[in-house]
Coordinates of C-alpha atoms in Angstrom, one line a residue:
X1 CA 0.0 0.0 0.0
X2 CA 1.4 3.4 -1.0
X3 CA 1.9 6.2 1.5
X4 CA -0.8 8.2 -0.3
X5 CA -3.4 5.5 0.2
X6 CA -2.4 5.1 3.9
X7 CA -2.8 8.9 4.4
X8 CA -6.2 8.8 2.7
X9 CA -7.3 5.9 4.9
X10 CA -6.1 7.6 8.1
X11 CA -7.8 10.9 7.1
X12 CA -11.1 9.0 6.4
X13 CA -10.9 7.1 9.7
X14 CA -10.2 10.4 11.6
X15 CA -13.1 12.1 9.9
X16 CA -15.4 9.2 10.7
X17 CA -14.8 9.1 14.5
X18 CA -15.0 12.8 14.8
X19 CA -18.3 13.0 12.9
X20 CA -19.7 10.2 14.9
X21 CA -18.7 11.8 18.2
X22 CA -20.2 15.1 17.2
X23 CA -23.4 13.4 16.0
X24 CA -23.8 11.9 19.4
X25 CA -24.4 15.4 20.7
X26 CA -22.3 14.7 23.8
X27 CA -19.7 17.4 23.0
X28 CA -22.6 19.8 22.4
X29 CA -24.2 18.9 25.7
X30 CA -20.9 19.4 27.5
X31 CA -20.4 22.8 25.9
X32 CA -24.0 23.9 26.8
X33 CA -23.5 22.6 30.4
X34 CA -20.5 24.9 30.8
X35 CA -22.5 27.9 29.6
X36 CA -25.2 27.1 32.1
X37 CA -22.7 26.8 34.9
X38 CA -21.1 30.0 33.9
X39 CA -24.5 31.7 34.3
X40 CA -25.1 30.2 37.8
X41 CA -27.1 27.1 37.0
X42 CA -26.6 23.6 38.3
X43 CA -26.8 21.0 35.6
X44 CA -27.5 17.3 35.3
X45 CA -27.4 15.0 32.3
X46 CA -30.0 12.6 31.0
X47 CA -33.2 13.8 32.8
X48 CA -35.1 10.6 32.6
X49 CA -38.8 10.0 32.5
X50 CA -41.2 7.1 31.8
X51 CA -43.4 7.5 28.8
X52 CA -46.8 6.0 29.3
X53 CA -48.6 5.1 26.1
X54 CA -51.4 2.9 24.9
X55 CA -49.0 0.1 24.1
X56 CA -47.2 0.2 27.5
X57 CA -44.3 2.2 29.0
X58 CA -40.8 3.0 27.9
X59 CA -38.0 5.0 29.5
X60 CA -36.7 8.1 27.7
X61 CA -34.6 11.1 28.7
X62 CA -33.9 14.8 27.9
X63 CA -30.3 15.7 27.5
X64 CA -30.0 18.4 30.2
X65 CA -31.8 19.7 33.3
X66 CA -30.6 23.0 34.7
X67 CA -31.8 24.8 37.8
X68 CA -31.0 27.8 39.8
X69 CA -32.7 30.0 42.5
X70 CA -33.6 33.6 42.7
X71 CA -32.4 36.1 43.8
X72 CA -29.3 34.9 41.9
X73 CA -26.2 34.1 43.9
X74 CA -27.9 34.6 47.2
X75 CA -28.5 31.1 48.5
X76 CA -29.6 32.2 51.9
X77 CA -32.5 34.3 50.5
X78 CA -34.3 31.9 48.1
X79 CA -37.6 33.1 46.9
X80 CA -38.2 31.4 43.5
X81 CA -37.0 28.3 41.6
X82 CA -36.0 28.4 38.0
X83 CA -35.7 25.3 35.8
X84 CA -34.7 24.6 32.2
X85 CA -35.0 21.4 30.2
X86 CA -32.8 21.3 27.2
X87 CA -32.6 18.8 24.3
X88 CA -29.5 19.1 22.1
X89 CA -29.4 18.2 18.4
X90 CA -26.1 18.3 16.7
X91 CA -26.6 18.6 12.9
X92 CA -24.0 18.9 10.1
X93 CA -23.0 22.4 8.9
X94 CA -25.1 22.3 5.7
X95 CA -28.3 21.5 7.6
X96 CA -30.8 24.4 8.0
X97 CA -33.9 24.4 10.1
X98 CA -36.7 26.3 8.3
X99 CA -39.8 27.4 10.3
X100 CA -43.0 28.8 9.0
X101 CA -44.6 31.7 11.0
X102 CA -48.0 31.5 12.6
X103 CA -50.4 33.2 10.2
X104 CA -53.2 33.5 12.8
X105 CA -54.1 36.8 14.3
X106 CA -54.8 37.6 17.9
X107 CA -57.2 35.2 19.7
X108 CA -57.2 32.9 16.8
X109 CA -53.6 31.9 17.4
X110 CA -52.7 28.8 19.4
X111 CA -50.0 30.8 21.1
X112 CA -50.5 32.7 24.4
X113 CA -48.2 35.5 25.6
X114 CA -46.5 34.6 28.8
X115 CA -46.7 30.8 28.3
X116 CA -43.1 30.2 27.0
X117 CA -41.3 31.0 30.2
X118 CA -43.9 29.5 32.6
X119 CA -44.6 31.4 35.7
X120 CA -46.1 29.0 38.3
X121 CA -47.2 30.6 41.5
X122 CA -50.4 28.5 41.9
X123 CA -48.9 26.2 44.6
X124 CA -47.4 28.9 46.9
X125 CA -48.6 31.6 49.2
X126 CA -47.1 34.1 46.7
X127 CA -48.3 35.9 43.6
X128 CA -46.0 36.8 40.7
X129 CA -46.6 39.1 37.8
X130 CA -46.5 37.5 34.4
X131 CA -45.9 40.8 32.6
X132 CA -42.1 40.2 32.2
X133 CA -42.8 36.8 30.6
X134 CA -45.6 38.3 28.4
X135 CA -43.2 41.0 27.3
X136 CA -40.6 38.4 26.3
X137 CA -43.2 36.6 24.2
X138 CA -44.4 39.8 22.5
X139 CA -41.1 40.0 20.7
X140 CA -41.0 36.3 19.8
X141 CA -41.2 34.6 16.4
X142 CA -44.2 32.3 16.8
X143 CA -44.0 29.5 14.3
X144 CA -46.4 26.7 13.4
X145 CA -44.0 24.1 12.0
X146 CA -40.4 23.5 11.0
X147 CA -38.5 21.3 8.6
X148 CA -34.8 20.4 8.3
X149 CA -33.2 21.0 4.9
X150 CA -30.0 19.2 4.0
X151 CA -28.3 21.5 1.4
X152 CA -25.9 18.7 0.6
X153 CA -28.4 16.2 -0.8
X154 CA -31.6 18.3 -0.9
X155 CA -33.6 16.1 1.5
X156 CA -36.3 17.8 3.6
X157 CA -37.8 16.2 6.7
X158 CA -39.1 17.1 10.1
X159 CA -38.3 13.9 12.1
X160 CA -35.5 15.3 14.3
X161 CA -37.4 18.5 15.1
X162 CA -40.6 16.6 16.0
X163 CA -38.7 14.0 18.0
X164 CA -36.9 16.7 20.0
X165 CA -40.0 18.6 20.8
X166 CA -41.8 15.4 21.9
X167 CA -39.0 14.4 24.2
X168 CA -39.3 17.8 25.9
X169 CA -43.1 17.7 26.1
X170 CA -43.3 14.2 27.6
X171 CA -40.6 15.1 30.2
X172 CA -42.6 18.1 31.5
X173 CA -45.1 16.3 33.6
X174 CA -42.3 14.8 35.7
X175 CA -40.7 18.2 36.1
X176 CA -44.0 19.9 37.1
X177 CA -45.1 17.1 39.4
X178 CA -41.8 17.0 41.3
X179 CA -41.7 20.8 41.7
X180 CA -45.2 20.8 43.1
X181 CA -44.5 17.9 45.4
X182 CA -41.2 19.4 46.6
X183 CA -42.8 22.7 47.5
X184 CA -45.9 21.4 49.2
X185 CA -43.7 19.0 51.2
X186 CA -41.6 21.9 52.6
X187 CA -42.3 24.1 55.6
X188 CA -45.0 26.6 54.6
X189 CA -42.6 29.5 54.7
X190 CA -40.3 27.7 52.3
X191 CA -42.9 27.0 49.7
X192 CA -41.7 28.8 46.6
X193 CA -43.2 29.6 43.2
X194 CA -41.2 28.3 40.3
X195 CA -40.5 29.1 36.6
X196 CA -39.6 26.7 33.9
X197 CA -38.9 26.7 30.2
X198 CA -38.2 23.8 27.7
X199 CA -35.6 24.5 24.9
X200 CA -34.7 22.5 21.8
X201 CA -31.2 23.5 20.9
X202 CA -29.6 22.9 17.5
X203 CA -26.3 23.5 15.8
X204 CA -28.2 24.3 12.6
X205 CA -28.9 27.8 11.5
X206 CA -32.6 28.7 12.1
X207 CA -34.5 30.5 9.4
X208 CA -38.1 31.8 9.3
X209 CA -40.0 31.8 6.1
X210 CA -41.2 35.2 4.8
X211 CA -44.8 35.9 5.4
X212 CA -45.5 36.1 1.7
X213 CA -44.1 32.6 0.9
X214 CA -46.2 30.6 -1.6
X215 CA -45.8 27.5 -3.7
X216 CA -44.9 29.8 -6.6
X217 CA -42.2 31.6 -4.6
X218 CA -40.6 28.3 -3.6
X219 CA -40.6 27.1 -7.2
X220 CA -39.0 30.3 -8.4
X221 CA -36.4 30.6 -5.6
X222 CA -32.7 30.2 -6.4
X223 CA -31.6 29.8 -2.8
X224 CA -33.1 29.4 0.6
X225 CA -32.2 33.0 1.4
X226 CA -34.8 34.1 -1.2
X227 CA -37.6 32.6 1.0
X228 CA -36.4 33.1 4.6
X229 CA -34.5 35.2 7.0
X230 CA -32.2 34.0 9.8
X231 CA -33.5 34.1 13.4
X232 CA -31.6 33.3 16.7
X233 CA -34.6 31.4 18.1
X234 CA -38.3 30.8 17.5
X235 CA -41.2 29.7 19.7
X236 CA -43.3 26.7 18.5
X237 CA -46.5 25.2 19.7
X238 CA -47.1 21.5 20.4
X239 CA -50.6 20.1 20.5
X240 CA -51.6 18.0 23.5
X241 CA -52.4 14.7 21.7
X242 CA -54.6 12.1 23.3
X243 CA -51.4 10.0 23.8
X244 CA -49.8 12.8 25.6
X245 CA -52.9 13.4 27.7
X246 CA -52.8 9.8 28.8
X247 CA -49.2 10.1 29.6
X248 CA -49.7 13.3 31.6
X249 CA -52.5 11.8 33.6
X250 CA -50.4 8.9 34.7
X251 CA -47.2 10.9 35.2
X252 CA -48.9 13.4 37.4
X253 CA -50.9 10.9 39.4
X254 CA -48.9 11.5 42.6
X255 CA -50.6 14.9 42.8
X256 CA -54.0 13.4 43.6
X257 CA -52.5 12.0 46.8
X258 CA -51.5 15.5 47.8
X259 CA -55.1 16.6 47.6
X260 CA -56.4 13.5 49.4
X261 CA -53.9 13.9 52.2
X262 CA -54.8 17.5 52.8
X263 CA -51.4 18.8 51.8
X264 CA -52.9 21.5 49.6
X265 CA -55.5 22.7 52.2
X266 CA -53.4 25.4 53.8
X267 CA -52.3 27.0 50.5
X268 CA -55.9 26.7 49.2
X269 CA -57.0 28.7 52.2
X270 CA -54.3 31.4 51.8
X271 CA -55.0 31.9 48.1
X272 CA -58.8 31.8 48.5
X273 CA -58.5 34.5 51.2
X274 CA -56.4 36.5 48.6
X275 CA -59.3 36.4 46.2
X276 CA -58.3 33.5 44.0
X277 CA -61.3 31.7 42.4
X278 CA -62.1 28.1 43.3
X279 CA -60.9 26.8 39.9
X280 CA -57.5 28.6 40.4
X281 CA -56.7 26.9 43.7
X282 CA -53.8 24.4 44.1
X283 CA -56.2 21.5 44.8
X284 CA -58.1 22.3 41.6
X285 CA -54.9 22.5 39.6
X286 CA -53.7 19.1 40.9
X287 CA -57.1 17.6 40.0
X288 CA -56.9 18.9 36.5
X289 CA -53.4 17.6 36.0
X290 CA -54.5 14.2 37.1
X291 CA -57.8 14.2 35.2
X292 CA -58.4 12.7 31.8
X293 CA -58.5 14.6 28.6
X294 CA -58.3 18.3 29.3
X295 CA -56.9 21.3 27.5
X296 CA -58.0 24.3 29.6
X297 CA -55.0 25.9 31.3
X298 CA -52.8 22.9 30.8
X299 CA -51.6 24.6 27.6
X300 CA -49.8 27.0 30.0
X301 CA -47.7 24.1 31.2
X302 CA -47.2 21.9 28.1
X303 CA -47.8 24.0 24.9
X304 CA -45.0 26.3 23.9
X305 CA -41.3 25.5 23.3
X306 CA -38.2 27.5 22.3
X307 CA -36.1 26.3 19.4
X308 CA -32.7 28.0 19.5
X309 CA -29.5 27.9 17.4
X310 CA -26.5 27.1 19.5
X311 CA -24.5 30.3 18.7
X312 CA -27.4 32.4 20.2
X313 CA -28.0 30.2 23.3
X314 CA -26.0 32.4 25.7
X315 CA -27.9 35.5 24.5
X316 CA -31.2 33.6 25.0
X317 CA -30.1 32.5 28.4
X318 CA -29.3 36.0 29.5
X319 CA -32.7 37.2 28.4
X320 CA -34.5 34.4 30.2
X321 CA -32.5 35.1 33.4
X322 CA -33.4 38.8 33.1
X323 CA -37.1 37.9 32.7
X324 CA -37.0 35.6 35.6
X325 CA -35.3 38.2 37.8
X326 CA -38.0 40.8 37.0
X327 CA -40.7 38.2 37.7
X328 CA -39.2 37.4 41.1
X329 CA -39.0 41.1 42.0
X330 CA -42.8 41.4 41.4
X331 CA -43.6 38.9 44.1
X332 CA -46.4 39.7 46.5
X333 CA -46.7 37.7 49.7
X334 CA -50.2 36.6 50.5
X335 CA -49.6 36.6 54.2
X336 CA -47.7 38.9 56.6
X337 CA -46.4 36.0 58.6
X338 CA -46.7 32.2 58.2
X339 CA -49.6 30.6 60.0
X340 CA -49.1 29.8 63.7
X341 CA -48.9 26.0 63.1
X342 CA -46.0 26.6 60.6
X343 CA -43.9 28.2 63.3
X344 CA -44.4 25.5 65.9

C-alpha cells in the first residue's frame, strides 16, 4: 500500500470518528453545560422519564436539566426556583432548520403570551406578575411548523425536530409534578413559586420563512435566502395529543395524593383569602393535571417551546434570566407571617 493510500485511509478514519462523536451530541451537551454553569445554573445529564402510552411504557430522557434559584447568587435568600429542560441536536454544517410563521391573528392563534417561560405561583402563598414573561413573548417569532433541509443532498424532513419537541413535552409532567410535590412538602414559609422553560437546541442555523411565501415563490427561488431570513430562536406550539394526555394523567398521578392527604389545604385557604377563584386553587390545579382529557389551562404548562440555534444560546439564556429576575421582584406575599402552626 502506498503512502498516499495510507494517508487517505487515516484521514477517512479520523473524519469518521469525529463525525460520529459530534453526531452523538455529547460534546454539544458538555459545551452547553459549561455555559449554564457560567450563568449560575446547576446541571445534570439525562433527565429521565417514563413515557406512558397505549402500548405500554418506555424509558426516555432529555439531555440536560438545569436549575437555579432567585435572587441569583444569594443562596440564603431563596424566593423562586428556575428550571430549564434542554434537548440538544447536533446537525452537520449544511443543515438548515426552516420554520413557518404563525399566520393566525390575535385570539385565533394557538400561542399565548407569557406561556413560554412558565410562571407558576399556583402552589405557593405568593403571587407573581406574568408581565415580564408576556413582554418576552411579545417579541418572539411564533412558528407553526419547522423542517430540516439538507443542502448537501436536498432532502427535507421534520423527524428530528418533532422528536426533540416530543422528548421535551413528555418530560414536562415529571418536572412539574416534582416541583409541586417538593414545595408542598416543605415548611410553609419555604414553599416557593417556580419558573420553567423547555428548549430545543440545535447547531443548525434557524430561518423563518417570509410571510408572503407561496408555492410559486418556492418554485422560483434560487436559494433558501430568497424565501427566509435568519432568526436566533423561535417559539413553536405542540398540540396535546390524546397519547400525551394519557401520559400526563399517569405521570402526574402523585398529585392526587397531595389533595387527598390535605397537603394543599393550607395554601388553598391562603390563596382563597387573597381572592383566587375556586378553579384557580392548588387543589383544583392538581385535580386537572391528574384528570383525563383536558386542555384548559394545561396549555400553559405543556404547549410552547423555544427552538434555539447554539451560537445564540447564551444570549437567550441572558434574556431568560433577566425575565426571571424581573418576575421574582414582582412577588407579592399573600400573608404577613406564616400561620401559627408553621412556626411551631
